[in-house]
PDB file of C-alpha atoms in Angstrom:
ATOM      1  CA  MET K  19     -40.309 -74.912  33.549  1.00  0.00           C
ATOM      2  CA  SER K  20     -37.622 -77.483  34.306  1.00  0.00           C
ATOM      3  CA  GLU K  21     -36.937 -80.063  31.642  1.00  0.00           C
ATOM      4  CA  MET K  22     -38.677 -83.398  31.954  1.00  0.00           C
ATOM      5  CA  SER K  23     -36.933 -86.418  33.379  1.00  0.00           C
ATOM      6  CA  THR K  24     -35.610 -88.863  30.806  1.00  0.00           C
ATOM      7  CA  LEU K  25     -37.787 -91.466  32.510  1.00  0.00           C
ATOM      8  CA  VAL K  26     -40.798 -92.343  30.384  1.00  0.00           C
ATOM      9  CA  THR K  27     -44.300 -91.324  31.412  1.00  0.00           C
ATOM     10  CA  GLU K  28     -47.198 -93.360  30.038  1.00  0.00           C
ATOM     11  CA  VAL K  29     -49.762 -91.430  28.032  1.00  0.00           C
ATOM     12  CA  ALA K  30     -53.413 -92.472  28.069  1.00  0.00           C
ATOM     13  CA  ASP K  31     -54.585 -90.913  24.814  1.00  0.00           C
ATOM     14  CA  ALA K  32     -52.292 -91.329  21.800  1.00  0.00           C
ATOM     15  CA  GLY K  33     -54.695 -89.278  19.696  1.00  0.00           C
ATOM     16  CA  SER K  34     -53.772 -86.169  21.680  1.00  0.00           C
ATOM     17  CA  SER K  35     -50.063 -86.564  20.896  1.00  0.00           C
ATOM     18  CA  VAL K  36     -48.113 -84.123  18.718  1.00  0.00           C
ATOM     19  CA  ALA K  37     -45.201 -84.527  16.320  1.00  0.00           C
ATOM     20  CA  ILE K  38     -43.138 -81.793  14.705  1.00  0.00           C
ATOM     21  CA  PHE K  39     -41.604 -82.060  11.240  1.00  0.00           C
ATOM     22  CA  GLY K  40     -39.140 -79.252  10.686  1.00  0.00           C
ATOM     23  CA  GLY K  41     -37.177 -78.042   7.702  1.00  0.00           C
ATOM     24  CA  THR K  42     -36.409 -75.043   5.582  1.00  0.00           C
ATOM     25  CA  PHE K  43     -39.307 -75.877   3.212  1.00  0.00           C
ATOM     26  CA  ASP K  44     -37.615 -73.760   0.561  1.00  0.00           C
ATOM     27  CA  PRO K  45     -40.061 -74.421  -1.033  1.00  0.00           C
ATOM     28  CA  ILE K  46     -42.356 -77.043   0.456  1.00  0.00           C
ATOM     29  CA  HIS K  47     -43.023 -79.730  -2.138  1.00  0.00           C
ATOM     30  CA  ASN K  48     -45.046 -82.901  -2.689  1.00  0.00           C
ATOM     31  CA  GLY K  49     -42.281 -85.059  -1.246  1.00  0.00           C
ATOM     32  CA  HIS K  50     -42.516 -83.199   2.065  1.00  0.00           C
ATOM     33  CA  LEU K  51     -46.287 -83.437   2.063  1.00  0.00           C
ATOM     34  CA  ARG K  52     -46.473 -87.147   1.254  1.00  0.00           C
ATOM     35  CA  SER K  53     -43.899 -87.862   3.968  1.00  0.00           C
ATOM     36  CA  ALA K  54     -45.915 -85.785   6.443  1.00  0.00           C
ATOM     37  CA  ILE K  55     -49.024 -87.891   5.825  1.00  0.00           C
ATOM     38  CA  GLU K  56     -47.120 -91.172   6.160  1.00  0.00           C
ATOM     39  CA  ILE K  57     -45.339 -90.024   9.331  1.00  0.00           C
ATOM     40  CA  LYS K  58     -48.639 -89.007  10.906  1.00  0.00           C
ATOM     41  CA  GLU K  59     -50.176 -92.380  10.042  1.00  0.00           C
ATOM     42  CA  ALA K  60     -47.158 -94.378  11.254  1.00  0.00           C
ATOM     43  CA  LEU K  61     -47.028 -92.575  14.587  1.00  0.00           C
ATOM     44  CA  GLY K  62     -50.765 -92.360  15.064  1.00  0.00           C
ATOM     45  CA  VAL K  63     -50.449 -88.800  16.372  1.00  0.00           C
ATOM     46  CA  GLY K  64     -53.393 -86.470  16.566  1.00  0.00           C
ATOM     47  CA  GLU K  65     -51.437 -83.589  15.084  1.00  0.00           C
ATOM     48  CA  LEU K  66     -48.341 -83.189  12.931  1.00  0.00           C
ATOM     49  CA  ARG K  67     -46.895 -79.687  12.834  1.00  0.00           C
ATOM     50  CA  LEU K  68     -44.772 -78.537   9.901  1.00  0.00           C
ATOM     51  CA  LEU K  69     -42.270 -76.123  11.336  1.00  0.00           C
ATOM     52  CA  PRO K  70     -40.213 -73.941   8.977  1.00  0.00           C
ATOM     53  CA  SER K  71     -36.824 -72.978  10.387  1.00  0.00           C
ATOM     54  CA  HIS K  72     -35.748 -69.337  10.293  1.00  0.00           C
ATOM     55  CA  ARG K  73     -31.958 -69.537  10.110  1.00  0.00           C
ATOM     56  CA  PRO K  74     -30.740 -73.155  10.207  1.00  0.00           C
ATOM     57  CA  PRO K  75     -27.404 -73.123  12.108  1.00  0.00           C
ATOM     58  CA  LEU K  76     -25.778 -75.826   9.952  1.00  0.00           C
ATOM     59  CA  ARG K  77     -27.120 -74.785   6.535  1.00  0.00           C
ATOM     60  CA  GLY K  78     -26.944 -71.782   4.237  1.00  0.00           C
ATOM     61  CA  GLU K  79     -29.515 -69.008   4.148  1.00  0.00           C
ATOM     62  CA  PRO K  80     -32.836 -70.027   2.518  1.00  0.00           C
ATOM     63  CA  GLY K  81     -33.704 -68.641  -0.904  1.00  0.00           C
ATOM     64  CA  ALA K  82     -37.120 -67.308   0.141  1.00  0.00           C
ATOM     65  CA  GLU K  83     -37.913 -65.084   3.113  1.00  0.00           C
ATOM     66  CA  SER K  84     -39.220 -66.692   6.288  1.00  0.00           C
ATOM     67  CA  ARG K  85     -42.704 -65.246   5.892  1.00  0.00           C
ATOM     68  CA  GLN K  86     -42.859 -66.509   2.310  1.00  0.00           C
ATOM     69  CA  ARG K  87     -41.867 -70.041   3.253  1.00  0.00           C
ATOM     70  CA  LEU K  88     -44.482 -70.062   6.022  1.00  0.00           C
ATOM     71  CA  ALA K  89     -47.116 -68.763   3.604  1.00  0.00           C
ATOM     72  CA  MET K  90     -46.318 -71.600   1.193  1.00  0.00           C
ATOM     73  CA  VAL K  91     -46.620 -74.183   3.981  1.00  0.00           C
ATOM     74  CA  ASP K  92     -49.967 -72.694   5.045  1.00  0.00           C
ATOM     75  CA  ALA K  93     -51.251 -72.823   1.476  1.00  0.00           C
ATOM     76  CA  ALA K  94     -50.025 -76.382   0.903  1.00  0.00           C
ATOM     77  CA  ILE K  95     -51.750 -77.890   3.957  1.00  0.00           C
ATOM     78  CA  ASP K  96     -54.906 -75.797   3.965  1.00  0.00           C
ATOM     79  CA  GLY K  97     -57.838 -78.102   4.706  1.00  0.00           C
ATOM     80  CA  VAL K  98     -55.696 -81.199   5.384  1.00  0.00           C
ATOM     81  CA  SER K  99     -56.880 -82.828   8.609  1.00  0.00           C
ATOM     82  CA  GLY K 100     -54.222 -83.300  11.263  1.00  0.00           C
ATOM     83  CA  LEU K 101     -51.564 -81.145   9.585  1.00  0.00           C
ATOM     84  CA  LYS K 102     -50.771 -77.719  11.013  1.00  0.00           C
ATOM     85  CA  SER K 103     -48.089 -75.094  10.455  1.00  0.00           C
ATOM     86  CA  ASP K 104     -46.049 -73.689  13.333  1.00  0.00           C
ATOM     87  CA  GLY K 105     -44.133 -70.480  12.718  1.00  0.00           C
ATOM     88  CA  ARG K 106     -42.542 -69.988  16.137  1.00  0.00           C
ATOM     89  CA  GLU K 107     -38.957 -70.349  14.876  1.00  0.00           C
ATOM     90  CA  LEU K 108     -39.510 -67.528  12.411  1.00  0.00           C
ATOM     91  CA  LEU K 109     -39.950 -65.102  15.317  1.00  0.00           C
ATOM     92  CA  ARG K 110     -36.350 -65.550  16.447  1.00  0.00           C
ATOM     93  CA  ASP K 111     -33.625 -63.133  15.458  1.00  0.00           C
ATOM     94  CA  GLY K 112     -30.845 -65.714  15.750  1.00  0.00           C
ATOM     95  CA  PRO K 113     -30.352 -69.306  14.594  1.00  0.00           C
ATOM     96  CA  SER K 114     -33.117 -71.894  15.060  1.00  0.00           C
ATOM     97  CA  TYR K 115     -32.135 -74.402  17.738  1.00  0.00           C
ATOM     98  CA  THR K 116     -34.468 -77.387  18.028  1.00  0.00           C
ATOM     99  CA  VAL K 117     -33.914 -77.687  21.772  1.00  0.00           C
ATOM    100  CA  ASP K 118     -35.283 -74.145  22.256  1.00  0.00           C
ATOM    101  CA  THR K 119     -38.309 -74.979  20.116  1.00  0.00           C
ATOM    102  CA  LEU K 120     -39.025 -78.081  22.189  1.00  0.00           C
ATOM    103  CA  ARG K 121     -38.773 -76.089  25.409  1.00  0.00           C
ATOM    104  CA  ASP K 122     -41.278 -73.595  23.996  1.00  0.00           C
ATOM    105  CA  LEU K 123     -43.615 -76.420  23.007  1.00  0.00           C
ATOM    106  CA  ARG K 124     -43.415 -77.972  26.464  1.00  0.00           C
ATOM    107  CA  LEU K 125     -44.437 -74.658  27.996  1.00  0.00           C
ATOM    108  CA  GLU K 126     -47.406 -74.607  25.615  1.00  0.00           C
ATOM    109  CA  LEU K 127     -48.429 -78.277  25.709  1.00  0.00           C
ATOM    110  CA  GLY K 128     -47.467 -79.294  29.234  1.00  0.00           C
ATOM    111  CA  SER K 129     -45.333 -82.181  30.438  1.00  0.00           C
ATOM    112  CA  LEU K 130     -47.799 -85.060  30.050  1.00  0.00           C
ATOM    113  CA  LEU K 131     -48.514 -84.971  26.336  1.00  0.00           C
ATOM    114  CA  SER K 132     -46.490 -87.167  23.989  1.00  0.00           C
ATOM    115  CA  LEU K 133     -44.230 -85.027  21.812  1.00  0.00           C
ATOM    116  CA  THR K 134     -42.097 -86.392  18.956  1.00  0.00           C
ATOM    117  CA  VAL K 135     -39.576 -84.562  16.801  1.00  0.00           C
ATOM    118  CA  VAL K 136     -38.950 -85.954  13.305  1.00  0.00           C
ATOM    119  CA  MET K 137     -35.529 -85.647  11.698  1.00  0.00           C
ATOM    120  CA  GLY K 138     -34.028 -86.963   8.491  1.00  0.00           C
ATOM    121  CA  SER K 139     -30.876 -89.048   8.346  1.00  0.00           C
ATOM    122  CA  ASP K 140     -28.951 -86.030   7.008  1.00  0.00           C
ATOM    123  CA  ALA K 141     -29.783 -84.108  10.196  1.00  0.00           C
ATOM    124  CA  PHE K 142     -29.265 -87.149  12.416  1.00  0.00           C
ATOM    125  CA  ASN K 143     -25.751 -87.627  11.022  1.00  0.00           C
ATOM    126  CA  GLN K 144     -24.950 -84.145  12.363  1.00  0.00           C
ATOM    127  CA  LEU K 145     -26.801 -84.496  15.671  1.00  0.00           C
ATOM    128  CA  HIS K 146     -23.601 -84.440  17.733  1.00  0.00           C
ATOM    129  CA  ARG K 147     -23.065 -80.885  16.466  1.00  0.00           C
ATOM    130  CA  TRP K 148     -26.523 -79.682  17.550  1.00  0.00           C
ATOM    131  CA  GLN K 149     -27.011 -77.314  20.454  1.00  0.00           C
ATOM    132  CA  ASP K 150     -27.522 -79.322  23.693  1.00  0.00           C
ATOM    133  CA  TRP K 151     -28.535 -82.399  21.662  1.00  0.00           C
ATOM    134  CA  GLN K 152     -28.881 -84.802  24.593  1.00  0.00           C
ATOM    135  CA  SER K 153     -31.644 -82.630  26.050  1.00  0.00           C
ATOM    136  CA  LEU K 154     -33.815 -83.300  22.997  1.00  0.00           C
ATOM    137  CA  PHE K 155     -34.594 -86.697  24.483  1.00  0.00           C
ATOM    138  CA  SER K 156     -35.682 -85.299  27.838  1.00  0.00           C
ATOM    139  CA  LEU K 157     -38.158 -83.052  26.033  1.00  0.00           C
ATOM    140  CA  ALA K 158     -39.437 -85.288  23.219  1.00  0.00           C
ATOM    141  CA  ASN K 159     -39.226 -88.589  21.423  1.00  0.00           C
ATOM    142  CA  VAL K 160     -37.135 -88.736  18.239  1.00  0.00           C
ATOM    143  CA  LEU K 161     -38.270 -90.338  14.987  1.00  0.00           C
ATOM    144  CA  LEU K 162     -35.447 -90.857  12.502  1.00  0.00           C
ATOM    145  CA  LEU K 163     -36.605 -90.700   8.896  1.00  0.00           C
ATOM    146  CA  HIS K 164     -34.267 -92.475   6.492  1.00  0.00           C
ATOM    147  CA  ARG K 165     -33.391 -90.535   3.347  1.00  0.00           C
ATOM    148  CA  ALA K 166     -31.912 -92.571   0.514  1.00  0.00           C
ATOM    149  CA  GLU K 167     -29.617 -89.761  -0.601  1.00  0.00           C
ATOM    150  CA  HIS K 168     -28.152 -89.510   2.926  1.00  0.00           C
ATOM    151  CA  PRO K 169     -27.064 -92.955   4.213  1.00  0.00           C
ATOM    152  CA  LEU K 170     -26.975 -93.263   7.971  1.00  0.00           C
ATOM    153  CA  ALA K 171     -23.536 -92.398   9.339  1.00  0.00           C
ATOM    154  CA  ALA K 172     -24.168 -91.089  12.839  1.00  0.00           C
ATOM    155  CA  ASN K 173     -21.532 -90.178  15.386  1.00  0.00           C
ATOM    156  CA  ALA K 174     -20.611 -93.117  17.671  1.00  0.00           C
ATOM    157  CA  GLU K 175     -21.689 -91.268  20.816  1.00  0.00           C
ATOM    158  CA  VAL K 176     -25.084 -90.514  19.294  1.00  0.00           C
ATOM    159  CA  THR K 177     -25.515 -94.129  18.131  1.00  0.00           C
ATOM    160  CA  GLU K 178     -24.830 -95.474  21.612  1.00  0.00           C
ATOM    161  CA  PHE K 179     -27.057 -92.858  23.221  1.00  0.00           C
ATOM    162  CA  VAL K 180     -30.136 -93.624  21.095  1.00  0.00           C
ATOM    163  CA  GLU K 181     -29.774 -97.399  21.150  1.00  0.00           C
ATOM    164  CA  ALA K 182     -30.799 -97.512  24.803  1.00  0.00           C
ATOM    165  CA  ARG K 183     -33.927 -95.516  23.956  1.00  0.00           C
ATOM    166  CA  ARG K 184     -35.145 -97.519  20.957  1.00  0.00           C
ATOM    167  CA  VAL K 185     -38.782 -98.695  20.803  1.00  0.00           C
ATOM    168  CA  VAL K 186     -40.007-101.654  18.742  1.00  0.00           C
ATOM    169  CA  GLU K 187     -42.485 -99.755  16.518  1.00  0.00           C
ATOM    170  CA  ALA K 188     -43.259 -96.187  15.526  1.00  0.00           C
ATOM    171  CA  SER K 189     -46.612 -96.111  17.311  1.00  0.00           C
ATOM    172  CA  GLY K 190     -44.763 -96.970  20.525  1.00  0.00           C
ATOM    173  CA  LEU K 191     -43.499 -93.392  20.662  1.00  0.00           C
ATOM    174  CA  THR K 192     -46.992 -92.103  21.417  1.00  0.00           C
ATOM    175  CA  ALA K 193     -46.968 -94.229  24.583  1.00  0.00           C
ATOM    176  CA  LYS K 194     -44.146 -92.051  25.903  1.00  0.00           C
ATOM    177  CA  THR K 195     -44.052 -88.357  26.665  1.00  0.00           C
ATOM    178  CA  ALA K 196     -40.369 -88.250  25.732  1.00  0.00           C
ATOM    179  CA  GLY K 197     -37.189 -90.296  25.550  1.00  0.00           C
ATOM    180  CA  GLY K 198     -38.100 -92.836  22.865  1.00  0.00           C
ATOM    181  CA  PHE K 199     -36.306 -93.434  19.578  1.00  0.00           C
ATOM    182  CA  TYR K 200     -37.410 -95.151  16.383  1.00  0.00           C
ATOM    183  CA  GLU K 201     -36.095 -95.416  12.804  1.00  0.00           C
ATOM    184  CA  LEU K 202     -38.695 -95.233  10.043  1.00  0.00           C
ATOM    185  CA  GLY K 203     -38.016 -96.170   6.441  1.00  0.00           C
ATOM    186  CA  LEU K 204     -40.377 -94.536   3.950  1.00  0.00           C
ATOM    187  CA  ILE K 205     -40.586 -94.827   0.194  1.00  0.00           C
ATOM    188  CA  GLN K 206     -40.100 -91.125  -0.402  1.00  0.00           C
ATOM    189  CA  LEU K 207     -40.952 -89.270  -3.575  1.00  0.00           C
ATOM    190  CA  PRO K 208     -37.683 -88.361  -5.333  1.00  0.00           C
ATOM    191  CA  ILE K 209     -38.308 -84.618  -5.179  1.00  0.00           C
ATOM    192  CA  SER K 210     -35.702 -82.098  -4.072  1.00  0.00           C
ATOM    193  CA  ALA K 211     -36.165 -78.467  -3.093  1.00  0.00           C
ATOM    194  CA  THR K 212     -32.716 -77.794  -4.540  1.00  0.00           C
ATOM    195  CA  ASP K 213     -33.794 -79.254  -7.883  1.00  0.00           C
ATOM    196  CA  ILE K 214     -36.994 -77.188  -7.805  1.00  0.00           C
ATOM    197  CA  ARG K 215     -35.026 -73.986  -7.230  1.00  0.00           C
ATOM    198  CA  GLN K 216     -32.660 -74.886 -10.069  1.00  0.00           C
ATOM    199  CA  ARG K 217     -35.570 -75.565 -12.406  1.00  0.00           C
ATOM    200  CA  LEU K 218     -37.131 -72.213 -11.587  1.00  0.00           C
ATOM    201  CA  ALA K 219     -33.828 -70.389 -12.059  1.00  0.00           C
ATOM    202  CA  SER K 220     -33.495 -71.890 -15.537  1.00  0.00           C
ATOM    203  CA  GLY K 221     -37.118 -71.264 -16.492  1.00  0.00           C
ATOM    204  CA  ARG K 222     -38.259 -74.892 -16.417  1.00  0.00           C
ATOM    205  CA  SER K 223     -41.616 -76.172 -15.176  1.00  0.00           C
ATOM    206  CA  ILE K 224     -42.191 -77.377 -11.608  1.00  0.00           C
ATOM    207  CA  ARG K 225     -45.697 -78.643 -12.293  1.00  0.00           C
ATOM    208  CA  TYR K 226     -46.605 -81.739 -10.210  1.00  0.00           C
ATOM    209  CA  LEU K 227     -43.509 -81.274  -8.027  1.00  0.00           C
ATOM    210  CA  VAL K 228     -45.304 -78.827  -5.739  1.00  0.00           C
ATOM    211  CA  PRO K 229     -49.015 -78.206  -5.067  1.00  0.00           C
ATOM    212  CA  ASP K 230     -50.592 -75.825  -7.556  1.00  0.00           C
ATOM    213  CA  VAL K 231     -51.172 -73.237  -4.815  1.00  0.00           C
ATOM    214  CA  VAL K 232     -47.446 -73.242  -4.034  1.00  0.00           C
ATOM    215  CA  ALA K 233     -46.511 -72.938  -7.714  1.00  0.00           C
ATOM    216  CA  ASP K 234     -48.940 -70.004  -7.995  1.00  0.00           C
ATOM    217  CA  TYR K 235     -47.407 -68.312  -4.936  1.00  0.00           C
ATOM    218  CA  ILE K 236     -43.886 -68.741  -6.317  1.00  0.00           C
ATOM    219  CA  ALA K 237     -44.914 -67.276  -9.666  1.00  0.00           C
ATOM    220  CA  GLU K 238     -46.813 -64.383  -8.096  1.00  0.00           C
ATOM    221  CA  HIS K 239     -43.834 -63.368  -5.931  1.00  0.00           C
ATOM    222  CA  GLY K 240     -41.130 -64.126  -8.476  1.00  0.00           C
ATOM    223  CA  LEU K 241     -39.268 -66.503  -6.160  1.00  0.00           C
ATOM    224  CA  TYR K 242     -36.145 -68.496  -7.035  1.00  0.00           C
ATOM    225  CA  THR K 243     -35.653 -66.892 -10.426  1.00  0.00           C
ATOM    226  CA  GLN K 244     -32.010 -65.949  -9.808  1.00  0.00           C
TER     227      GLN K 244
END
């Protein structure tokens, strides 16, 4: 399949639109989950997919195995309407490139459905280093999620590129198949996966930082203890 034109196609049914929210989820925690709900509501998408990355090209190796991180995501969102896990990046032997994931999704979903990729400001600040980053916008919309601990400091080329694609509100992205850009500020729970791993390594409690089912999985498999 050839990549879609950067020209916007109108979409009749916003409820059939899909957004993807990627990350290492090492482990998934209540901050991720609360953000996922608020992103889904702000966009008005029918489905938000949480997509664990296998080997993030610009980050260190995750502390838990890919299958374990996916299992924790599955457990955390079990029974939550509109949230779904997507493990396609875990099937790759090499690094996880978002542009490849979006191409896979377009093959699966077709060219007429609205598709939005969500990224935090920490990722957005490094977007100019991503594989074939301009093509992201021919395959999907981009929702930038502000993270207080990572002030926005994007590359000048990226800033100019996205400014021409900005929409006036988050729900406007579902009116486009691809090519739109919006910045969303959320009041995020101050929970960090790094802090959770450090707490576990030092024998401290992570209760109320992660869902109970995730805490049980971590304990059962002895994760993050070293």
